[in-house]
Each structure stands twice: as C-alpha cells, then as structure tokens.
Amino acid sequence: MKSMIDEYARLIVRVGVNIQKGQTLVITSPIECVDFIRLVTKHAYNRGAKDVYVDWRDDKITRMRYMNAPYEIFDVFPKWHADAFEDFAKGGGAFLSILAPNPGLLDGVDPERIELSHRVQSSGFKGFMEYKLTSKVCWCVASVPTKAWAKKVFKDLPDDEALDMLWQAVLQTVRADTGDIMGAWREHLDNFKSRVEFLNSKRFKILHYTAKDTDLNIELSHKHVWGGGGYYSQSGTYFVPNIPTEEIATIPVKTGVNGKVKSTMPLNYGGALIENFSLTFKDGKVVNFSAEKGYDALKRIIELDEGSSYMGEVALVPCSSPISQLGITFYNTLFDENASCHLALGAASPGCIQGGNDMGKEELRRLGVNESGIHVDFMVGSKDLDIIGETESGEQIQIFRAGEWAF
C-alpha cells in the first residue's frame, strides 16, 4: 500500500495539477494529512516546481473557534488570506485542495455562526474563485483518508482497520491498484472523449429528469459545452480538476430549471450532514426545500448569497461507475458525486460556454451563467433515473435509462 500511496501523490502532481517547471504549487490541507503532503511536495519538486506553499487546517481548532470566539469575529475575513491566494494565481501558481471530511464536526455549533462564517469566507475568496472557474489556473481536488472520516464510513471497525479499509477504497477509485496508474489514467481520460463528442453534437435544449420523487426540466444554453475528465487552462496546460473523476458535465441556464428533485445520497457540507432532501425549482430558483436531517445546513447553502439558490452544474455519471460499484457511501462529495448523477447549487463554470472564459460578466449573465461564492454538488442518480434530452430541432433522445447511459 505504501508504494500505491506514493503513486497516488505522483498522479496528483503530474496529472491533477500537472505542475510545470518553475511553477509554485499551493496546497490547502488538513494537518492530519501531513505525511501525504510531504509525498506530494517531493513529487512537485522532482517535477521542477519552484516552490510549494501549504495552507494548513485543523478541525479541532476550527471547532474550538466556533464554540469559543466572540460572534463578531465571524463577520471578518482576513484580507491577507484572500490576497495571498490571488497573488499566487496572478503569478501562475497551481492549486491543490485536499479534502478529508469530518462528518459531525460542527454538531452543536450555533448555525448562525456557521452561516456567517461561510458567507464571509465565500465573499472573501470570490476573486480567487474566478481564476479557477475560468481556468486561468490549474487546480485539483483530491482526498486523503483520516481516522475521523474512516470511522464515519466504516463505523463498526476499529480505528486502524477502518483507516486501512478507507485507504484501500480510495486507492482503488484512483486506479492506484492497477500496477500502471499513469497508463490507467491515460486510458480513462481517453474514454471520456466519445461520449463528450456525442453530447456536444446533439445540441440539447432541454433535459428532462424523471425518477421516484423527481420530475425536473433543465434548460441548457444554445452555447453550452459538455466536458469530462481533464481541461485546458488558459495557458494551454492540461489538468484534471477532480481525482477521482467519472462525470461528464455542463451548466444550465440560470432561470431555466423547473420542477422537483430528490437527493439520493447524503451531502456533507462543512461538517454538517444533510440527508434525504428535496428541492423545488421555479424559473431556476429554489422556492421550496425539505430535509429529514440537516435542514439548517441546507438552508445555509440556499440562502448564502443570491446565486446559491440557483443551479450551476449538471453532471452525468452512470450507476455502473467504479465508485458506485464499491457500494460505499463515502460522506465525501468528491467521491459520492462520482458514483451518481449530480447537480450543483451555486457558481457555474464559464468554461462550459463556448468562448466563455474570454467573455465579460455581463455577456455571461445574458447567456444564463450563474454567479455565486459557492458551488455545492448533490447526488440525484439512481437505478430508476431516466434522462431525455430534447434537441434544438425538437428531436427527443434518451440519454440515461434506468441509471445507465442509453447510447
């Protein structure tokens, strides 16, 4: 397993962010993942990185802050933090975010503190988010197992055994168990191409989702673009923003979503677990919602800013995806979204519009591209999900049948 973990770190550096010689790598990571970050750092320097900067997080300190700091501190976001990330982006840096969720971390914390903190942080990082959404920088999100996360996934196992099991699952999803991780990823990324080309050739105008408790129409812009696997930055560097990745995605028209959709997997948002929730859309906006668990957290997402109550992504993933076949709920959106078709509330990527990365904000708004300080994926895929696409000429084509590609 040790050699596979090292290969995973190398994959993130060479395929994920695709670090270039003379480039700075900026890493955001929980402090528990220090050993893995050292491996990433080694491979970054071996690849020719100029520098590696790590922005550490600590869940225990985060909770202490929420429980003990005065309320007014959450209305302040340190400008130096946002400025630092924007400066790295302006300098051509690459960005890696390590996710190691701690579900239940914020249980018992005053929801108003969490909401205020998320809103202020979202606003503070808005400038940096634009660099990512327009592919001005290469970036990647990956995950590293921790004991807190492992115990949530494998709650009946002892700590060390749970951690070992989670590592095995993660390494399998990122193809580190194939003996040739780089070759496996070349083949995997190539496999996206034919479906992406088919979807783009059809010029769908409307997607109609139907399943148990779901009946949803999603309008697509006449300039929408489907993408999957990797993307090119504006400087021409190919990078893979999510490891693992199984999705093909585009964006909806902001005001073109109508109907009801039911989640099919739990959503872990900032340490709060949201389960069995439904959203009702009218003219793009969430006008009603419910949740069996985590209602307040869902409310925080929807009310964070004007754009967080609108949709920013449509992503297709078959139920037969390798992650889905594991039969594990990871309680980690990065993995769970790649086991299931999903949608996202919040910011849309201009890169999913033809020429979008070169357009101004007003032009993007006219094309229905949503703006928000957040982007939160939630899972809607199931074995009874059907998706029919209507083309601009009025032809209806089955895209998904019973949770699987229909073509």
Tab-separated table of C-alpha atoms in Angstrom:
chain	number	residue	atom	x	y	z
A	1	MET	CA	0.000	0.000	0.000
A	2	LYS	CA	2.881	2.367	0.720
A	3	SER	CA	4.017	2.329	-2.913
A	4	MET	CA	0.435	2.841	-4.150
A	5	ILE	CA	0.036	5.881	-1.888
A	6	ASP	CA	3.246	7.292	-3.331
A	7	GLU	CA	1.920	6.693	-6.861
A	8	TYR	CA	-1.297	8.464	-5.907
A	9	ALA	CA	0.705	11.516	-4.821
A	10	ARG	CA	2.646	11.408	-8.098
A	11	LEU	CA	-0.616	11.198	-10.061
A	12	ILE	CA	-1.954	14.330	-8.365
A	13	VAL	CA	1.197	16.267	-9.224
A	14	ARG	CA	1.649	15.061	-12.816
A	15	VAL	CA	-1.970	14.599	-13.934
A	16	GLY	CA	-4.120	16.527	-11.447
A	17	VAL	CA	-2.463	19.935	-11.239
A	18	ASN	CA	0.121	18.952	-13.897
A	19	ILE	CA	2.787	21.091	-12.260
A	20	GLN	CA	5.168	22.778	-14.695
A	21	LYS	CA	8.819	23.624	-14.254
A	22	GLY	CA	9.275	26.886	-12.366
A	23	GLN	CA	5.692	26.897	-11.076
A	24	THR	CA	4.559	27.328	-7.458
A	25	LEU	CA	2.202	24.717	-6.012
A	26	VAL	CA	-0.256	25.977	-3.382
A	27	ILE	CA	-1.800	23.250	-1.197
A	28	THR	CA	-4.726	23.524	1.207
A	29	SER	CA	-4.837	20.527	3.526
A	30	PRO	CA	-5.935	19.230	6.934
A	31	ILE	CA	-2.943	18.913	9.229
A	32	GLU	CA	-3.673	15.185	9.708
A	33	CYS	CA	-2.587	14.611	6.093
A	34	VAL	CA	0.961	15.868	6.632
A	35	ASP	CA	2.648	12.600	5.584
A	36	PHE	CA	0.813	12.553	2.273
A	37	ILE	CA	1.504	16.238	1.663
A	38	ARG	CA	5.204	15.527	2.110
A	39	LEU	CA	4.938	12.952	-0.700
A	40	VAL	CA	3.138	15.482	-2.920
A	41	THR	CA	5.815	18.052	-2.128
A	42	LYS	CA	8.577	15.579	-3.041
A	43	HIS	CA	6.996	14.842	-6.406
A	44	ALA	CA	6.343	18.530	-7.080
A	45	TYR	CA	9.992	19.408	-6.596
A	46	ASN	CA	11.055	16.370	-8.637
A	47	ARG	CA	8.833	17.698	-11.405
A	48	GLY	CA	10.558	21.102	-11.296
A	49	ALA	CA	8.300	23.160	-9.027
A	50	LYS	CA	9.823	26.438	-7.903
A	51	ASP	CA	8.131	26.370	-4.502
A	52	VAL	CA	5.451	24.563	-2.520
A	53	TYR	CA	3.277	26.521	-0.106
A	54	VAL	CA	0.935	24.718	2.309
A	55	ASP	CA	-2.094	26.333	3.941
A	56	TRP	CA	-2.868	24.028	6.877
A	57	ARG	CA	-6.268	23.461	8.512
A	58	ASP	CA	-7.069	21.808	11.841
A	59	ASP	CA	-10.598	20.555	12.527
A	60	LYS	CA	-10.208	20.636	16.302
A	61	ILE	CA	-9.084	24.261	16.250
A	62	THR	CA	-11.907	25.084	13.845
A	63	ARG	CA	-14.431	23.670	16.306
A	64	MET	CA	-12.802	25.479	19.253
A	65	ARG	CA	-13.090	28.730	17.321
A	66	TYR	CA	-16.777	28.206	16.569
A	67	MET	CA	-17.516	27.314	20.182
A	68	ASN	CA	-15.443	29.991	21.933
A	69	ALA	CA	-14.616	33.002	19.749
A	70	PRO	CA	-16.820	36.113	20.055
A	71	TYR	CA	-19.623	36.250	17.494
A	72	GLU	CA	-18.302	39.360	15.758
A	73	ILE	CA	-15.092	37.582	14.703
A	74	PHE	CA	-17.077	35.532	12.171
A	75	ASP	CA	-18.081	38.701	10.355
A	76	VAL	CA	-14.436	39.359	9.496
A	77	PHE	CA	-12.374	37.610	6.833
A	78	PRO	CA	-8.606	38.258	6.826
A	79	LYS	CA	-7.907	40.138	3.618
A	80	TRP	CA	-4.302	38.928	3.635
A	81	HIS	CA	-5.542	35.339	3.205
A	82	ALA	CA	-7.535	36.086	0.067
A	83	ASP	CA	-4.806	38.407	-1.241
A	84	ALA	CA	-2.210	35.660	-0.859
A	85	PHE	CA	-4.193	33.214	-2.995
A	86	GLU	CA	-4.905	35.842	-5.635
A	87	ASP	CA	-1.214	36.763	-5.726
A	88	PHE	CA	-0.260	33.110	-6.241
A	89	ALA	CA	-2.869	32.895	-9.029
A	90	LYS	CA	-1.596	36.058	-10.705
A	91	GLY	CA	1.880	34.544	-10.570
A	92	GLY	CA	0.731	31.432	-12.439
A	93	GLY	CA	0.588	29.073	-9.477
A	94	ALA	CA	-1.224	25.729	-9.424
A	95	PHE	CA	-3.645	24.847	-6.626
A	96	LEU	CA	-4.350	21.585	-4.823
A	97	SER	CA	-7.112	21.155	-2.247
A	98	ILE	CA	-7.113	18.073	-0.042
A	99	LEU	CA	-10.496	17.035	1.325
A	100	ALA	CA	-10.666	14.842	4.416
A	101	PRO	CA	-14.188	15.370	5.739
A	102	ASN	CA	-15.051	15.086	9.401
A	103	PRO	CA	-18.825	14.498	9.354
A	104	GLY	CA	-20.424	15.764	12.530
A	105	LEU	CA	-17.558	18.163	13.252
A	106	LEU	CA	-19.947	21.067	13.714
A	107	ASP	CA	-22.664	19.257	15.641
A	108	GLY	CA	-23.858	21.547	18.428
A	109	VAL	CA	-22.341	24.687	16.899
A	110	ASP	CA	-24.589	27.759	16.612
A	111	PRO	CA	-25.890	27.641	12.991
A	112	GLU	CA	-25.776	31.445	12.741
A	113	ARG	CA	-22.022	31.389	13.333
A	114	ILE	CA	-21.528	28.790	10.612
A	115	GLU	CA	-23.729	30.671	8.146
A	116	LEU	CA	-21.975	33.984	8.774
A	117	SER	CA	-18.527	32.423	8.525
A	118	HIS	CA	-19.325	30.654	5.237
A	119	ARG	CA	-20.852	33.792	3.733
A	120	VAL	CA	-17.910	35.998	4.677
A	121	GLN	CA	-15.342	33.442	3.539
A	122	SER	CA	-17.199	32.949	0.270
A	123	SER	CA	-17.165	36.689	-0.355
A	124	GLY	CA	-13.504	36.966	0.591
A	125	PHE	CA	-12.387	34.294	-1.860
A	126	LYS	CA	-14.639	35.439	-4.708
A	127	GLY	CA	-11.759	36.951	-6.678
A	128	PHE	CA	-9.681	33.805	-6.402
A	129	MET	CA	-12.666	31.622	-7.353
A	130	GLU	CA	-12.882	33.451	-10.675
A	131	TYR	CA	-9.350	32.294	-11.521
A	132	LYS	CA	-10.469	28.686	-11.009
A	133	LEU	CA	-13.849	28.924	-12.723
A	134	THR	CA	-12.332	30.486	-15.848
A	135	SER	CA	-9.380	28.035	-15.927
A	136	LYS	CA	-6.827	30.787	-15.572
A	137	VAL	CA	-5.013	28.418	-13.221
A	138	CYS	CA	-4.603	24.656	-12.994
A	139	TRP	CA	-6.254	23.192	-9.936
A	140	CYS	CA	-7.187	19.841	-8.464
A	141	VAL	CA	-9.278	18.495	-5.594
A	142	ALA	CA	-8.300	15.134	-4.095
A	143	SER	CA	-8.853	13.330	-0.800
A	144	VAL	CA	-6.730	11.620	1.838
A	145	PRO	CA	-8.178	9.231	4.451
A	146	THR	CA	-8.147	10.264	8.113
A	147	LYS	CA	-9.375	8.372	11.174
A	148	ALA	CA	-12.388	10.646	11.674
A	149	TRP	CA	-13.513	10.177	8.075
A	150	ALA	CA	-12.762	6.429	8.111
A	151	LYS	CA	-14.825	5.876	11.264
A	152	LYS	CA	-17.825	7.525	9.599
A	153	VAL	CA	-17.530	5.243	6.558
A	154	PHE	CA	-16.655	2.039	8.448
A	155	LYS	CA	-18.214	2.752	11.825
A	156	ASP	CA	-18.186	-0.864	13.045
A	157	LEU	CA	-14.446	-1.372	12.587
A	158	PRO	CA	-11.590	-0.445	14.965
A	159	ASP	CA	-9.893	2.853	14.109
A	160	ASP	CA	-6.785	1.447	12.409
A	161	GLU	CA	-8.722	-1.178	10.461
A	162	ALA	CA	-11.250	1.429	9.309
A	163	LEU	CA	-8.434	3.693	8.135
A	164	ASP	CA	-6.808	0.818	6.252
A	165	MET	CA	-10.115	-0.074	4.581
A	166	LEU	CA	-10.709	3.523	3.502
A	167	TRP	CA	-7.206	3.762	2.053
A	168	GLN	CA	-7.859	0.599	0.038
A	169	ALA	CA	-11.124	2.039	-1.291
A	170	VAL	CA	-9.575	5.408	-2.194
A	171	LEU	CA	-6.597	3.808	-3.931
A	172	GLN	CA	-8.942	1.600	-5.942
A	173	THR	CA	-11.054	4.552	-7.093
A	174	VAL	CA	-7.965	6.434	-8.303
A	175	ARG	CA	-6.673	3.328	-10.125
A	176	ALA	CA	-3.526	3.063	-7.999
A	177	ASP	CA	-4.087	-0.695	-7.743
A	178	THR	CA	-3.649	-1.288	-11.491
A	179	GLY	CA	0.148	-1.525	-11.454
A	180	ASP	CA	0.344	1.313	-14.007
A	181	ILE	CA	-1.511	4.290	-12.614
A	182	MET	CA	-0.389	6.699	-15.352
A	183	GLY	CA	-1.361	4.307	-18.133
A	184	ALA	CA	-4.704	3.604	-16.478
A	185	TRP	CA	-5.451	7.318	-16.337
A	186	ARG	CA	-4.453	7.885	-19.974
A	187	GLU	CA	-6.969	5.218	-20.972
A	188	HIS	CA	-9.597	6.575	-18.559
A	189	LEU	CA	-9.324	10.129	-19.894
A	190	ASP	CA	-9.470	8.873	-23.476
A	191	ASN	CA	-12.721	7.055	-22.707
A	192	PHE	CA	-14.482	10.335	-21.932
A	193	LYS	CA	-13.995	11.638	-25.455
A	194	SER	CA	-16.615	9.711	-27.431
A	195	ARG	CA	-19.498	10.492	-25.067
A	196	VAL	CA	-18.461	14.137	-24.741
A	197	GLU	CA	-18.383	14.425	-28.534
A	198	PHE	CA	-21.828	12.779	-28.854
A	199	LEU	CA	-23.438	15.056	-26.264
A	200	ASN	CA	-21.908	18.170	-27.828
A	201	SER	CA	-23.032	17.105	-31.302
A	202	LYS	CA	-26.705	16.910	-30.304
A	203	ARG	CA	-27.084	20.498	-29.078
A	204	PHE	CA	-29.654	19.668	-26.415
A	205	LYS	CA	-32.027	22.438	-25.405
A	206	ILE	CA	-33.843	20.712	-22.526
A	207	LEU	CA	-33.001	17.791	-20.211
A	208	HIS	CA	-35.946	16.054	-18.536
A	209	TYR	CA	-35.135	14.054	-15.365
A	210	THR	CA	-37.627	11.521	-14.008
A	211	ALA	CA	-37.271	9.112	-11.074
A	212	LYS	CA	-39.038	8.375	-7.815
A	213	ASP	CA	-39.840	11.798	-6.279
A	214	THR	CA	-38.039	13.562	-9.158
A	215	ASP	CA	-39.579	15.355	-12.151
A	216	LEU	CA	-37.268	18.118	-13.324
A	217	ASN	CA	-36.719	20.111	-16.517
A	218	ILE	CA	-33.353	21.774	-17.092
A	219	GLU	CA	-32.784	24.262	-19.901
A	220	LEU	CA	-29.331	24.455	-21.480
A	221	SER	CA	-27.851	27.489	-23.208
A	222	HIS	CA	-27.577	27.338	-27.001
A	223	LYS	CA	-23.850	27.840	-26.384
A	224	HIS	CA	-23.417	25.145	-23.735
A	225	VAL	CA	-20.425	22.778	-23.854
A	226	TRP	CA	-20.123	19.335	-22.256
A	227	GLY	CA	-16.779	18.358	-20.763
A	228	GLY	CA	-15.337	15.480	-18.808
A	229	GLY	CA	-12.058	14.217	-17.405
A	230	GLY	CA	-9.485	16.941	-17.986
A	231	TYR	CA	-9.479	20.518	-19.252
A	232	TYR	CA	-7.007	23.007	-20.668
A	233	SER	CA	-6.061	26.079	-18.698
A	234	GLN	CA	-5.916	29.409	-20.489
A	235	SER	CA	-2.141	28.957	-20.698
A	236	GLY	CA	-2.646	25.656	-22.530
A	237	THR	CA	-1.793	23.219	-19.734
A	238	TYR	CA	-3.998	20.109	-19.486
A	239	PHE	CA	-5.140	19.381	-15.921
A	240	VAL	CA	-7.700	17.172	-14.158
A	241	PRO	CA	-9.653	19.173	-11.548
A	242	ASN	CA	-11.077	16.162	-9.680
A	243	ILE	CA	-9.310	12.938	-8.727
A	244	PRO	CA	-11.188	10.631	-8.932
A	245	THR	CA	-13.495	11.693	-11.761
A	246	GLU	CA	-16.223	9.813	-13.621
A	247	GLU	CA	-18.525	12.691	-14.648
A	248	ILE	CA	-19.422	14.492	-17.859
A	249	ALA	CA	-20.848	17.907	-17.088
A	250	THR	CA	-22.217	21.166	-18.407
A	251	ILE	CA	-24.200	24.081	-16.974
A	252	PRO	CA	-27.903	25.011	-17.022
A	253	VAL	CA	-29.472	28.339	-17.870
A	254	LYS	CA	-29.784	30.092	-14.508
A	255	THR	CA	-33.523	30.764	-14.834
A	256	GLY	CA	-34.320	27.603	-16.815
A	257	VAL	CA	-34.773	24.965	-14.097
A	258	ASN	CA	-38.300	23.896	-13.115
A	259	GLY	CA	-39.700	21.028	-11.087
A	260	LYS	CA	-38.709	18.894	-8.129
A	261	VAL	CA	-35.643	16.765	-7.455
A	262	LYS	CA	-34.888	14.363	-4.588
A	263	SER	CA	-31.371	13.660	-3.341
A	264	THR	CA	-30.219	10.050	-3.420
A	265	MET	CA	-27.129	10.226	-1.178
A	266	PRO	CA	-26.149	12.182	1.949
A	267	LEU	CA	-24.395	15.525	1.492
A	268	ASN	CA	-21.599	16.507	3.854
A	269	TYR	CA	-21.380	20.297	3.915
A	270	GLY	CA	-18.806	21.928	6.186
A	271	GLY	CA	-19.058	19.166	8.787
A	272	ALA	CA	-22.876	19.040	8.755
A	273	LEU	CA	-24.634	16.022	7.233
A	274	ILE	CA	-27.731	16.636	5.078
A	275	GLU	CA	-29.862	13.585	4.298
A	276	ASN	CA	-32.985	12.753	2.260
A	277	PHE	CA	-33.607	16.259	0.996
A	278	SER	CA	-35.745	17.645	-1.810
A	279	LEU	CA	-35.560	20.890	-3.771
A	280	THR	CA	-38.329	22.522	-5.807
A	281	PHE	CA	-37.297	24.977	-8.526
A	282	LYS	CA	-39.313	27.646	-10.317
A	283	ASP	CA	-37.678	29.724	-13.046
A	284	GLY	CA	-34.322	28.483	-11.800
A	285	LYS	CA	-34.688	29.429	-8.141
A	286	VAL	CA	-35.205	27.086	-5.186
A	287	VAL	CA	-38.668	28.032	-3.926
A	288	ASN	CA	-39.189	25.159	-1.507
A	289	PHE	CA	-36.987	22.575	0.182
A	290	SER	CA	-37.072	19.896	2.869
A	291	ALA	CA	-34.615	17.570	4.591
A	292	GLU	CA	-35.012	14.704	7.042
A	293	LYS	CA	-31.655	15.660	8.574
A	294	GLY	CA	-29.544	18.802	8.222
A	295	TYR	CA	-32.335	21.208	7.296
A	296	ASP	CA	-30.486	24.190	8.800
A	297	ALA	CA	-27.322	23.348	6.860
A	298	LEU	CA	-29.305	23.083	3.623
A	299	LYS	CA	-30.948	26.411	4.403
A	300	ARG	CA	-27.488	27.976	4.881
A	301	ILE	CA	-26.424	26.801	1.430
A	302	ILE	CA	-29.555	28.096	-0.300
A	303	GLU	CA	-29.506	31.463	1.470
A	304	LEU	CA	-25.753	32.097	1.396
A	305	ASP	CA	-25.979	34.605	-1.467
A	306	GLU	CA	-28.260	35.430	-4.398
A	307	GLY	CA	-26.754	32.792	-6.668
A	308	SER	CA	-26.658	29.928	-4.170
A	309	SER	CA	-30.387	29.297	-4.623
A	310	TYR	CA	-29.855	28.689	-8.362
A	311	MET	CA	-28.198	25.783	-10.140
A	312	GLY	CA	-24.668	25.880	-11.547
A	313	GLU	CA	-23.918	22.378	-12.869
A	314	VAL	CA	-25.469	19.316	-14.495
A	315	ALA	CA	-23.301	16.172	-14.311
A	316	LEU	CA	-23.898	12.681	-15.699
A	317	VAL	CA	-22.450	9.553	-14.026
A	318	PRO	CA	-23.764	6.008	-14.603
A	319	CYS	CA	-24.673	3.777	-11.664
A	320	SER	CA	-22.106	1.313	-13.008
A	321	SER	CA	-19.206	3.699	-12.339
A	322	PRO	CA	-16.308	2.038	-10.455
A	323	ILE	CA	-17.011	4.152	-7.381
A	324	SER	CA	-20.671	3.198	-7.367
A	325	GLN	CA	-19.742	-0.477	-7.713
A	326	LEU	CA	-17.868	-0.336	-4.415
A	327	GLY	CA	-21.205	0.108	-2.671
A	328	ILE	CA	-19.719	2.581	-0.186
A	329	THR	CA	-21.210	5.887	0.905
A	330	PHE	CA	-18.088	7.993	1.383
A	331	TYR	CA	-19.793	11.003	3.020
A	332	ASN	CA	-17.411	12.970	0.811
A	333	THR	CA	-18.871	14.802	-2.175
A	334	LEU	CA	-15.737	14.269	-4.276
A	335	PHE	CA	-16.343	10.512	-4.204
A	336	ASP	CA	-20.110	10.311	-3.856
A	337	GLU	CA	-20.670	12.666	-6.804
A	338	ASN	CA	-18.619	10.307	-8.979
A	339	ALA	CA	-20.868	7.419	-8.021
A	340	SER	CA	-24.008	9.219	-9.111
A	341	CYS	CA	-25.511	11.750	-11.473
A	342	HIS	CA	-25.471	15.043	-9.648
A	343	LEU	CA	-26.447	18.681	-9.798
A	344	ALA	CA	-24.889	21.670	-8.095
A	345	LEU	CA	-26.171	24.771	-6.400
A	346	GLY	CA	-24.148	27.931	-6.863
A	347	ALA	CA	-21.443	29.043	-9.262
A	348	ALA	CA	-21.344	27.848	-12.860
A	349	SER	CA	-18.131	27.486	-14.837
A	350	PRO	CA	-17.803	29.883	-17.788
A	351	GLY	CA	-15.701	27.149	-19.431
A	352	CYS	CA	-18.958	25.264	-20.100
A	353	ILE	CA	-19.978	28.029	-22.510
A	354	GLN	CA	-18.420	28.315	-25.967
A	355	GLY	CA	-15.755	31.012	-25.574
A	356	GLY	CA	-16.972	31.631	-22.031
A	357	ASN	CA	-13.548	32.042	-20.458
A	358	ASP	CA	-12.957	35.092	-22.663
A	359	MET	CA	-16.351	36.716	-22.006
A	360	GLY	CA	-17.160	39.525	-19.618
A	361	LYS	CA	-19.588	39.076	-16.739
A	362	GLU	CA	-22.476	40.822	-18.464
A	363	GLU	CA	-22.244	38.628	-21.543
A	364	LEU	CA	-22.100	35.502	-19.357
A	365	ARG	CA	-25.140	36.677	-17.406
A	366	ARG	CA	-27.089	37.135	-20.645
A	367	LEU	CA	-26.295	33.506	-21.500
A	368	GLY	CA	-27.640	32.383	-18.122
A	369	VAL	CA	-24.367	31.615	-16.321
A	370	ASN	CA	-24.996	31.648	-12.574
A	371	GLU	CA	-22.713	33.509	-10.151
A	372	SER	CA	-22.188	32.609	-6.505
A	373	GLY	CA	-19.493	32.368	-3.883
A	374	ILE	CA	-20.082	28.629	-3.505
A	375	HIS	CA	-20.503	25.509	-5.629
A	376	VAL	CA	-22.156	22.594	-3.809
A	377	ASP	CA	-22.743	19.278	-5.589
A	378	PHE	CA	-25.554	16.974	-4.514
A	379	MET	CA	-26.361	13.498	-5.775
A	380	VAL	CA	-29.544	12.622	-7.686
A	381	GLY	CA	-28.549	9.464	-9.570
A	382	SER	CA	-30.413	6.194	-9.016
A	383	LYS	CA	-31.225	2.950	-10.788
A	384	ASP	CA	-34.625	4.351	-11.778
A	385	LEU	CA	-33.349	7.652	-13.192
A	386	ASP	CA	-34.265	8.392	-16.801
A	387	ILE	CA	-32.988	11.457	-18.659
A	388	ILE	CA	-34.392	12.512	-22.024
A	389	GLY	CA	-32.772	15.282	-23.993
A	390	GLU	CA	-34.679	17.488	-26.419
A	391	THR	CA	-32.557	18.992	-29.169
A	392	GLU	CA	-32.903	22.455	-30.648
A	393	SER	CA	-34.689	20.845	-33.625
A	394	GLY	CA	-37.231	19.166	-31.312
A	395	GLU	CA	-35.820	15.611	-31.508
A	396	GLN	CA	-36.055	13.640	-28.265
A	397	ILE	CA	-33.121	11.371	-27.396
A	398	GLN	CA	-32.804	9.030	-24.410
A	399	ILE	CA	-29.564	9.907	-22.614
A	400	PHE	CA	-29.986	7.806	-19.451
A	401	ARG	CA	-32.207	4.777	-18.956
A	402	ALA	CA	-32.504	3.152	-15.513
A	403	GLY	CA	-29.418	4.956	-14.265
A	404	GLU	CA	-27.174	3.997	-17.190
A	405	TRP	CA	-26.050	5.558	-20.454
A	406	ALA	CA	-28.655	4.851	-23.134
A	407	PHE	CA	-26.187	5.179	-26.014
